[in-house]
Tab-separated table of C-alpha atoms in Angstrom:
chain	number	residue	atom	x	y	z
A	1	MET	CA	28.023	-66.606	9.884
A	2	ASP	CA	26.310	-63.718	9.208
A	3	GLU	CA	27.324	-60.273	7.576
A	4	LYS	CA	28.386	-58.520	10.882
A	5	GLU	CA	30.639	-61.636	11.883
A	6	LEU	CA	31.883	-61.942	8.300
A	7	LEU	CA	32.850	-58.185	7.999
A	8	SER	CA	34.556	-58.360	11.398
A	9	LEU	CA	36.204	-61.465	10.157
A	10	ALA	CA	37.520	-59.482	6.885
A	11	TYR	CA	38.625	-56.310	8.895
A	12	SER	CA	40.617	-58.663	11.098
A	13	LEU	CA	42.567	-60.241	8.319
A	14	GLU	CA	42.686	-57.231	5.787
A	15	VAL	CA	43.688	-54.654	8.107
A	16	LYS	CA	47.251	-55.715	8.345
A	17	SER	CA	47.331	-56.262	4.087
A	18	GLU	CA	48.809	-53.598	1.783
A	19	HIS	CA	46.501	-55.053	-1.089
A	20	PRO	CA	44.494	-52.389	-2.856
A	21	LEU	CA	41.597	-54.865	-2.378
A	22	ALA	CA	42.430	-55.318	1.333
A	23	LYS	CA	42.416	-51.442	1.480
A	24	ALA	CA	38.982	-51.139	-0.358
A	25	VAL	CA	37.461	-53.927	2.517
A	26	THR	CA	39.195	-51.924	5.496
A	27	GLU	CA	38.186	-48.556	4.599
A	28	HIS	CA	34.163	-49.850	4.079
A	29	CYS	CA	34.635	-51.873	7.464
A	30	SER	CA	36.029	-48.404	9.146
A	31	ASP	CA	33.172	-46.462	7.879
A	32	ILE	CA	30.501	-48.466	9.189
A	33	GLY	CA	31.784	-49.205	12.615
A	34	VAL	CA	32.828	-52.692	12.147
A	35	THR	CA	35.466	-53.933	14.928
A	36	ALA	CA	38.767	-56.017	14.308
A	37	SER	CA	39.716	-59.115	16.453
A	38	GLU	CA	43.300	-59.433	17.274
A	39	THR	CA	45.291	-61.803	14.733
A	40	GLU	CA	48.709	-63.658	15.121
A	41	ARG	CA	51.025	-65.152	12.712
A	42	PHE	CA	49.848	-63.014	9.848
A	43	THR	CA	51.127	-64.500	6.732
A	44	ALA	CA	50.780	-62.852	3.010
A	45	LEU	CA	50.643	-65.129	0.008
A	46	PRO	CA	51.092	-63.783	-2.901
A	47	GLY	CA	48.796	-64.289	-5.726
A	48	ALA	CA	46.621	-66.281	-3.392
A	49	GLY	CA	45.576	-64.487	-0.403
A	50	ILE	CA	46.464	-64.280	3.701
A	51	THR	CA	46.273	-66.527	6.548
A	52	ALA	CA	46.017	-65.734	10.466
A	53	VAL	CA	45.461	-67.113	13.624
A	54	THR	CA	42.349	-65.572	15.254
A	55	ASP	CA	40.293	-66.555	18.153
A	56	GLY	CA	42.753	-69.674	18.341
A	57	MET	CA	41.719	-70.806	14.805
A	58	GLU	CA	43.074	-70.401	11.350
A	59	ALA	CA	41.624	-67.858	9.204
A	60	MET	CA	42.007	-67.522	5.667
A	61	ALA	CA	41.136	-64.794	2.793
A	62	GLY	CA	41.917	-65.061	-0.737
A	63	SER	CA	41.159	-66.674	-4.125
A	64	LEU	CA	38.596	-69.280	-4.369
A	65	GLU	CA	41.009	-71.559	-5.294
A	66	MET	CA	43.253	-70.985	-1.761
A	67	ILE	CA	39.795	-71.325	0.044
A	68	CYS	CA	39.034	-74.592	-1.737
A	69	LYS	CA	41.960	-76.377	-0.578
A	70	ASN	CA	40.943	-75.661	3.149
A	71	ALA	CA	37.115	-75.453	3.068
A	72	LYS	CA	34.072	-76.919	1.195
A	73	VAL	CA	32.287	-73.808	-0.801
A	74	ASP	CA	28.772	-74.244	-1.782
A	75	LYS	CA	27.992	-74.421	-5.467
A	76	SER	CA	25.702	-71.515	-4.988
A	77	PHE	CA	29.012	-69.190	-4.402
A	78	LEU	CA	30.845	-70.641	-6.943
A	79	ASP	CA	27.975	-69.566	-9.401
A	80	LEU	CA	27.907	-66.270	-7.836
A	81	SER	CA	31.505	-65.872	-8.122
A	82	ASP	CA	31.427	-66.295	-11.805
A	83	GLU	CA	28.353	-63.989	-12.314
A	84	LEU	CA	30.050	-61.315	-10.350
A	85	SER	CA	33.427	-62.036	-12.233
A	86	CYS	CA	31.610	-61.286	-15.507
A	87	ARG	CA	30.414	-57.875	-14.064
A	88	GLY	CA	34.076	-57.181	-13.666
A	89	GLU	CA	34.289	-57.513	-9.654
A	90	THR	CA	36.510	-59.539	-7.932
A	91	PRO	CA	35.200	-61.982	-5.352
A	92	LEU	CA	37.042	-62.581	-1.954
A	93	PHE	CA	36.570	-65.662	-0.279
A	94	PHE	CA	36.882	-66.122	3.705
A	95	SER	CA	37.408	-69.252	5.795
A	96	LYS	CA	37.996	-69.950	9.633
A	97	GLY	CA	38.595	-72.964	11.129
A	98	GLY	CA	38.529	-74.901	8.238
A	99	VAL	CA	34.741	-73.782	7.668
A	100	PHE	CA	33.815	-71.287	4.375
A	101	ALA	CA	32.776	-68.290	6.402
A	102	GLY	CA	31.452	-66.123	3.271
A	103	MET	CA	32.465	-63.903	0.190
A	104	ILE	CA	32.684	-60.392	-0.053
A	105	SER	CA	32.820	-58.569	-3.753
A	106	VAL	CA	35.024	-55.979	-4.316
A	107	ALA	CA	34.805	-53.684	-7.562
A	108	ASP	CA	38.240	-52.695	-9.182
A	109	VAL	CA	36.744	-49.495	-10.517
A	110	ILE	CA	39.139	-48.205	-13.273
A	111	LYS	CA	40.566	-44.487	-13.014
A	112	GLU	CA	38.433	-41.806	-14.558
A	113	ASP	CA	41.097	-41.096	-17.078
A	114	SER	CA	42.252	-44.422	-17.878
A	115	LYS	CA	40.107	-45.080	-21.280
A	116	GLU	CA	41.418	-41.968	-22.493
A	117	ALA	CA	44.831	-42.324	-21.635
A	118	VAL	CA	44.844	-46.332	-23.319
A	119	ALA	CA	43.385	-44.491	-26.390
A	120	ALA	CA	46.080	-41.632	-26.348
A	121	LEU	CA	48.632	-44.455	-26.137
A	122	LYS	CA	47.189	-46.264	-29.073
A	123	ARG	CA	47.014	-43.291	-31.187
A	124	MET	CA	50.798	-43.006	-30.656
A	125	GLY	CA	51.288	-46.385	-32.154
A	126	LEU	CA	52.029	-48.185	-28.901
A	127	ASP	CA	50.426	-51.628	-28.125
A	128	VAL	CA	48.735	-51.889	-24.395
A	129	VAL	CA	48.437	-54.866	-22.566
A	130	MET	CA	46.746	-55.437	-19.126
A	131	ILE	CA	48.493	-57.904	-17.027
A	132	THR	CA	46.488	-59.082	-13.896
A	133	GLY	CA	46.021	-61.457	-11.026
A	134	ASP	CA	42.512	-61.506	-11.591
A	135	ASN	CA	40.277	-64.415	-13.274
A	136	GLU	CA	39.805	-64.519	-16.910
A	137	LYS	CA	36.056	-63.386	-16.733
A	138	THR	CA	36.996	-60.198	-14.422
A	139	ALA	CA	40.131	-59.286	-16.597
A	140	SER	CA	38.084	-59.265	-19.623
A	141	ALA	CA	35.121	-56.954	-18.487
A	142	ILE	CA	37.812	-54.404	-16.798
A	143	ALA	CA	39.701	-54.687	-20.278
A	144	GLY	CA	36.845	-53.922	-22.058
A	145	GLU	CA	35.868	-51.248	-20.075
A	146	ALA	CA	39.306	-49.629	-20.309
A	147	GLY	CA	39.618	-49.956	-23.948
A	148	ILE	CA	42.401	-52.538	-23.927
A	149	ASP	CA	42.460	-55.173	-26.651
A	150	GLU	CA	44.976	-57.646	-24.948
A	151	PHE	CA	45.421	-58.889	-21.721
A	152	VAL	CA	47.029	-61.595	-19.901
A	153	ALA	CA	44.798	-62.802	-16.806
A	154	GLY	CA	45.515	-65.130	-13.642
A	155	VAL	CA	49.212	-63.801	-13.684
A	156	LYS	CA	50.986	-64.363	-10.097
A	157	PRO	CA	53.274	-61.657	-8.858
A	158	ASP	CA	56.453	-63.303	-10.045
A	159	GLY	CA	54.731	-64.368	-13.536
A	160	LYS	CA	54.272	-60.513	-14.365
A	161	ALA	CA	57.968	-60.289	-14.720
A	162	GLU	CA	58.178	-63.353	-17.121
A	163	VAL	CA	55.251	-62.037	-19.161
A	164	ILE	CA	57.341	-58.751	-19.564
A	165	LYS	CA	60.480	-60.714	-20.570
A	166	GLU	CA	58.210	-62.288	-23.390
A	167	LEU	CA	57.081	-58.913	-24.329
A	168	GLN	CA	60.560	-57.814	-24.745
A	169	LYS	CA	61.236	-60.283	-27.385
A	170	LYS	CA	59.029	-57.718	-29.382
A	171	GLY	CA	60.667	-54.420	-28.543
A	172	LYS	CA	61.208	-51.967	-26.117
A	173	VAL	CA	58.363	-52.542	-22.720
A	174	ALA	CA	57.209	-49.754	-20.175
A	175	MET	CA	55.327	-51.399	-17.255
A	176	VAL	CA	53.096	-49.441	-15.144
A	177	GLY	CA	52.152	-50.401	-11.654
A	178	ASP	CA	51.649	-49.257	-8.068
A	179	GLY	CA	51.612	-52.367	-6.082
A	180	ILE	CA	54.277	-54.677	-4.008
A	181	ASN	CA	53.067	-57.375	-6.659
A	182	ASP	CA	54.383	-55.154	-9.650
A	183	ALA	CA	57.748	-54.636	-8.351
A	184	PRO	CA	59.472	-57.356	-10.097
A	185	ALA	CA	57.766	-56.531	-13.423
A	186	LEU	CA	58.698	-52.958	-12.961
A	187	THR	CA	62.475	-53.824	-12.255
A	188	VAL	CA	62.821	-56.208	-15.359
A	189	ALA	CA	60.888	-53.932	-17.764
A	190	ASP	CA	62.620	-51.411	-20.014
A	191	MET	CA	61.136	-48.434	-18.400
A	192	GLY	CA	59.233	-48.914	-15.241
A	193	ILE	CA	56.443	-46.279	-14.349
A	194	ALA	CA	55.215	-46.320	-10.655
A	195	ILE	CA	51.799	-44.402	-9.850
A	196	GLY	CA	52.614	-42.100	-6.940
A	197	ALA	CA	49.870	-43.105	-4.653
A	198	GLY	CA	50.907	-46.933	-5.150
A	199	ASN	CA	53.343	-49.044	-2.624
A	200	ASP	CA	56.803	-47.875	-1.828
A	201	VAL	CA	58.289	-50.872	-2.859
A	202	ALA	CA	56.777	-50.205	-6.456
A	203	ILE	CA	58.003	-46.937	-6.332
A	204	ASP	CA	61.733	-47.611	-5.278
A	205	ALA	CA	61.522	-50.227	-8.223
A	206	ALA	CA	60.484	-47.738	-10.908
A	207	ASP	CA	62.581	-45.406	-13.138
A	208	VAL	CA	59.445	-42.864	-13.558
A	209	VAL	CA	56.825	-41.812	-10.400
A	210	LEU	CA	53.775	-40.362	-11.680
A	211	VAL	CA	53.317	-37.983	-8.724
A	212	LYS	CA	49.693	-36.935	-9.683
A	213	SER	CA	48.890	-40.719	-10.089
A	214	ARG	CA	47.118	-40.208	-13.281
A	215	LEU	CA	47.390	-42.445	-16.036
A	216	SER	CA	47.024	-39.875	-18.769
A	217	ASP	CA	50.518	-38.939	-17.634
A	218	VAL	CA	51.690	-41.843	-18.954
A	219	ALA	CA	50.866	-40.532	-22.333
A	220	ALA	CA	52.234	-37.123	-21.394
A	221	ALA	CA	55.538	-38.903	-20.447
A	222	VAL	CA	55.835	-40.484	-23.893
A	223	ARG	CA	54.973	-37.046	-25.535
A	224	LEU	CA	57.842	-35.201	-23.607
A	225	SER	CA	60.103	-38.033	-24.407
A	226	ARG	CA	59.497	-37.714	-27.717
A	227	ALA	CA	59.874	-34.104	-28.023
A	228	THR	CA	63.172	-34.215	-25.954
A	229	LEU	CA	64.517	-36.656	-28.288
A	230	ARG	CA	63.524	-34.529	-31.512
A	231	ASN	CA	64.971	-31.656	-29.738
A	232	ILE	CA	68.408	-33.386	-29.107
A	233	HIS	CA	68.302	-34.639	-32.908
A	234	GLN	CA	67.615	-30.824	-34.030
A	235	ASN	CA	70.538	-29.190	-32.110
A	236	LEU	CA	72.958	-32.347	-32.931
A	237	PHE	CA	72.242	-31.502	-36.622
A	238	TRP	CA	72.546	-27.912	-36.083
A	239	ALA	CA	75.950	-28.385	-34.281
A	240	PHE	CA	77.618	-30.472	-36.533
A	241	ALA	CA	76.479	-28.354	-39.611
A	242	TYR	CA	77.599	-25.633	-38.138
A	243	ASN	CA	81.181	-26.621	-37.131
A	244	LEU	CA	81.117	-28.857	-40.242
A	245	ILE	CA	81.405	-25.243	-42.192
A	246	GLY	CA	82.651	-22.756	-39.579
A	247	ILE	CA	85.647	-24.739	-38.118
A	248	PRO	CA	87.371	-25.219	-41.830
A	249	LEU	CA	86.528	-21.728	-42.440
A	250	ALA	CA	88.216	-20.857	-39.297
A	251	ALA	CA	91.669	-22.634	-39.821
A	252	GLY	CA	91.930	-21.120	-43.431
A	253	VAL	CA	90.879	-24.435	-45.525
A	254	PHE	CA	88.882	-22.133	-48.040
A	255	ILE	CA	91.460	-19.517	-48.576
A	256	PRO	CA	93.117	-21.454	-51.397
A	257	ILE	CA	89.825	-22.309	-53.134
A	258	PHE	CA	87.242	-19.410	-52.829
A	259	GLY	CA	89.585	-17.019	-50.765
A	260	TRP	CA	87.382	-16.972	-47.835
A	261	THR	CA	88.640	-15.711	-44.588
A	262	LEU	CA	87.342	-15.289	-41.018
A	263	ASN	CA	88.508	-12.776	-38.509
A	264	PRO	CA	89.206	-14.218	-34.900
A	265	MET	CA	86.671	-11.936	-33.519
A	266	PHE	CA	84.015	-12.734	-35.766
A	267	GLY	CA	84.687	-16.385	-35.473
A	268	ALA	CA	84.544	-16.346	-31.494
A	269	ALA	CA	81.004	-14.464	-32.006
A	270	ALA	CA	79.946	-17.147	-34.355
A	271	MET	CA	80.525	-19.771	-31.713
A	272	SER	CA	78.669	-17.627	-29.215
A	273	VAL	CA	76.001	-17.534	-31.384
A	274	SER	CA	75.569	-21.201	-32.089
A	275	SER	CA	75.626	-21.802	-28.279
A	276	PHE	CA	72.688	-19.174	-27.659
A	277	LEU	CA	70.709	-20.953	-30.733
A	278	VAL	CA	71.410	-24.422	-29.258
A	279	VAL	CA	70.266	-23.320	-25.448
A	280	SER	CA	67.108	-21.311	-27.109
A	281	ASN	CA	66.139	-24.346	-29.352
A	282	ALA	CA	66.358	-26.615	-26.062
A	283	LEU	CA	64.243	-23.870	-24.009
A	284	ARG	CA	61.572	-24.463	-26.175
A	285	LEU	CA	60.711	-27.490	-24.231
A	286	ASN	CA	58.996	-25.340	-21.752
A	287	LEU	CA	56.556	-24.338	-23.922
A	288	PHE	CA	55.668	-27.544	-24.696
A	289	ASP	CA	52.064	-28.809	-23.899
A	290	VAL	CA	52.515	-32.812	-22.860
A	291	HIS	CA	48.675	-33.175	-22.707
A	292	ASP	CA	47.909	-31.863	-26.184
A	293	GLY	CA	47.411	-34.898	-28.114
A	294	SER	CA	46.449	-33.082	-31.265
A	295	LYS	CA	49.898	-33.853	-32.738
A	296	ASP	CA	50.377	-37.526	-31.724
A	297	ARG	CA	51.936	-39.491	-34.361
A	298	VAL	CA	52.717	-43.288	-34.780
A	299	VAL	CA	56.555	-43.528	-34.758
A	300	LYS	CA	57.659	-46.791	-36.454
A	301	ASN	CA	60.266	-49.076	-35.094
A	302	LYS	CA	61.706	-52.463	-35.859
A	303	SER	CA	59.615	-53.923	-33.211
A	304	ASN	CA	56.409	-52.520	-35.115
A	305	ASP	CA	57.294	-54.407	-38.161
A	306	ASN	CA	56.732	-57.787	-36.527
A	307	THR	CA	53.628	-58.853	-34.751
A	308	ASN	CA	52.682	-57.130	-31.518
A	309	ASN	CA	50.058	-59.052	-30.537
A	310	ILE	CA	50.662	-61.349	-27.244
A	311	LYS	CA	48.034	-63.742	-27.940
A	312	GLU	CA	49.953	-64.732	-31.262
A	313	ASP	CA	52.835	-66.020	-28.920
A	314	LYS	CA	50.358	-67.369	-26.334
A	315	LYS	CA	50.049	-70.927	-26.187
A	316	GLU	CA	46.496	-72.195	-25.427
A	317	MET	CA	45.502	-76.080	-24.791
A	318	GLU	CA	42.590	-77.782	-23.707
A	319	LEU	CA	43.619	-81.005	-21.672
A	320	THR	CA	40.937	-83.698	-20.500
A	321	VAL	CA	41.768	-84.422	-17.203
A	322	LYS	CA	39.252	-87.368	-15.305
A	323	GLY	CA	38.721	-87.733	-11.546
A	324	MET	CA	37.900	-84.019	-10.844
A	325	MET	CA	34.598	-84.273	-8.878
A	326	CYS	CA	34.423	-80.617	-7.232
A	327	ALA	CA	35.811	-76.994	-6.715
A	328	HIS	CA	38.830	-78.608	-4.667
A	329	CYS	CA	39.758	-80.952	-7.157
A	330	GLU	CA	39.782	-77.932	-9.802
A	331	ALA	CA	42.097	-76.089	-7.178
A	332	HIS	CA	44.686	-78.941	-7.001
A	333	VAL	CA	44.767	-79.601	-10.761
A	334	LYS	CA	45.201	-75.466	-11.069
A	335	GLU	CA	48.136	-75.667	-8.431
A	336	ALA	CA	49.602	-78.577	-10.329
A	337	LEU	CA	50.095	-76.968	-13.592
A	338	GLU	CA	50.809	-73.491	-12.689
A	339	LYS	CA	54.134	-75.070	-11.190
A	340	ILE	CA	55.024	-75.691	-14.560
A	341	ASP	CA	57.568	-73.004	-16.120
A	342	GLY	CA	55.821	-70.902	-18.846
A	343	VAL	CA	52.248	-71.381	-17.588
A	344	THR	CA	50.818	-68.330	-17.011
A	345	ASN	CA	46.621	-69.407	-16.561
A	346	VAL	CA	44.611	-72.568	-16.060
A	347	ILE	CA	40.913	-72.982	-15.516
A	348	ALA	CA	39.558	-76.232	-14.658
A	349	ASP	CA	35.936	-77.208	-15.002
A	350	HIS	CA	35.443	-80.739	-13.442
A	351	GLU	CA	31.843	-80.915	-14.857
A	352	LYS	CA	33.327	-80.958	-18.301
A	353	ASN	CA	36.634	-82.975	-17.358
A	354	LEU	CA	38.334	-79.981	-19.140
A	355	VAL	CA	41.153	-77.790	-18.112
A	356	THR	CA	42.226	-75.065	-20.311
A	357	LEU	CA	45.573	-73.880	-20.065
A	358	SER	CA	47.495	-70.641	-21.354
A	359	ALA	CA	51.242	-70.579	-21.745
A	360	THR	CA	54.099	-68.389	-22.936
A	361	THR	CA	56.078	-71.346	-24.453
A	362	ALA	CA	55.243	-74.355	-25.687
A	363	ILE	CA	54.955	-77.479	-23.274
A	364	ASP	CA	55.652	-81.093	-23.540
A	365	GLU	CA	52.789	-83.410	-23.144
A	366	SER	CA	54.658	-85.642	-20.999
A	367	VAL	CA	55.564	-82.678	-18.698
A	368	LEU	CA	51.655	-81.935	-18.143
A	369	LYS	CA	50.751	-85.931	-17.876
A	370	ALA	CA	53.449	-85.886	-15.158
A	371	ALA	CA	51.832	-82.738	-13.408
A	372	VAL	CA	48.181	-84.287	-13.478
A	373	GLU	CA	48.914	-87.493	-12.218
A	374	GLY	CA	51.444	-86.085	-9.480
A	375	ALA	CA	48.248	-84.357	-8.398
A	376	GLY	CA	46.228	-87.523	-8.271
A	377	TYR	CA	44.174	-87.375	-11.392
A	378	GLU	CA	44.168	-88.983	-14.883
A	379	PHE	CA	45.573	-87.323	-17.777
A	380	ALA	CA	43.502	-88.301	-20.750
A	381	GLY	CA	45.264	-86.514	-23.432
A	382	ILE	CA	45.449	-83.110	-25.140
A	383	ARG	CA	42.432	-82.139	-27.064
């Protein structure tokens, strides 16, 4: 299949998808004048890809694992895929009628203010963790570019919510997302923050919407919330101290002790002054510059006293699995192991008979063995 045919196939499949990578493909195809064919029975497979029927044949677009189950992918494309992933690009694979059609690489370019936003959040004592469905190599490249130290890669849409639940064991968690795949995690998080230009489902699931779609506004929202809470504490302290003295004075409690009295007229005026001061202090928030990070400080809490590194809770194991002969086999083993509760990422290498598995909880060896043997391969133990 030549480039023009591949782009036409990609356009036909991706035009009905709402995934950000699909939009990148369709925009490019539209710009260069590629035409799309009619498709039927369009199905989106979260975390894997999409399928549809075009020209009377089943066509697929998505991850390498998905395509390898239905078509044979040449080793040269596998090597190229690894190379592109290391550069932070995401390879999209396509097949038609059970035959591999080609690959398109899409670069998930980070927003201009992302690195600055991450740095600002770190200065405020917050731990930043990236959760992505991309493979380990792509995720590592993007995280490095954005200045993010911790990331969880290869996470399926429903798996993002599970990662959030694990992080919540350490403290409060705010989740920032923009896609339909982020909606479950936005709902589970203590604070869901949606990018304004994102999917409507994500926006509906969030508690806060960043209208200007700037990640720097996440740090701004944190600054504003801290300033608001500080202002509330000041007003509560003032009102409590003021009334602690004023009410007993107005009631005549201090007359027998100090001989202090309060004219009711002055008492009424004093209450008005108290209310005026509280309101005036609250109105000072209108002068607060949410983008000024010069006064950022670390707010200590109980959760910060414990380890905040997700990698310390992330269990990693290396399994010896025999019988894998090609990328198809790797995909089968990966699929079988990912069905186990708690498994977040699986990387299989048929040349080394090695499977690297990441999980949020400890998994019994018998469970791993049953999954591998159920897929038709030999489990030779944990390294």
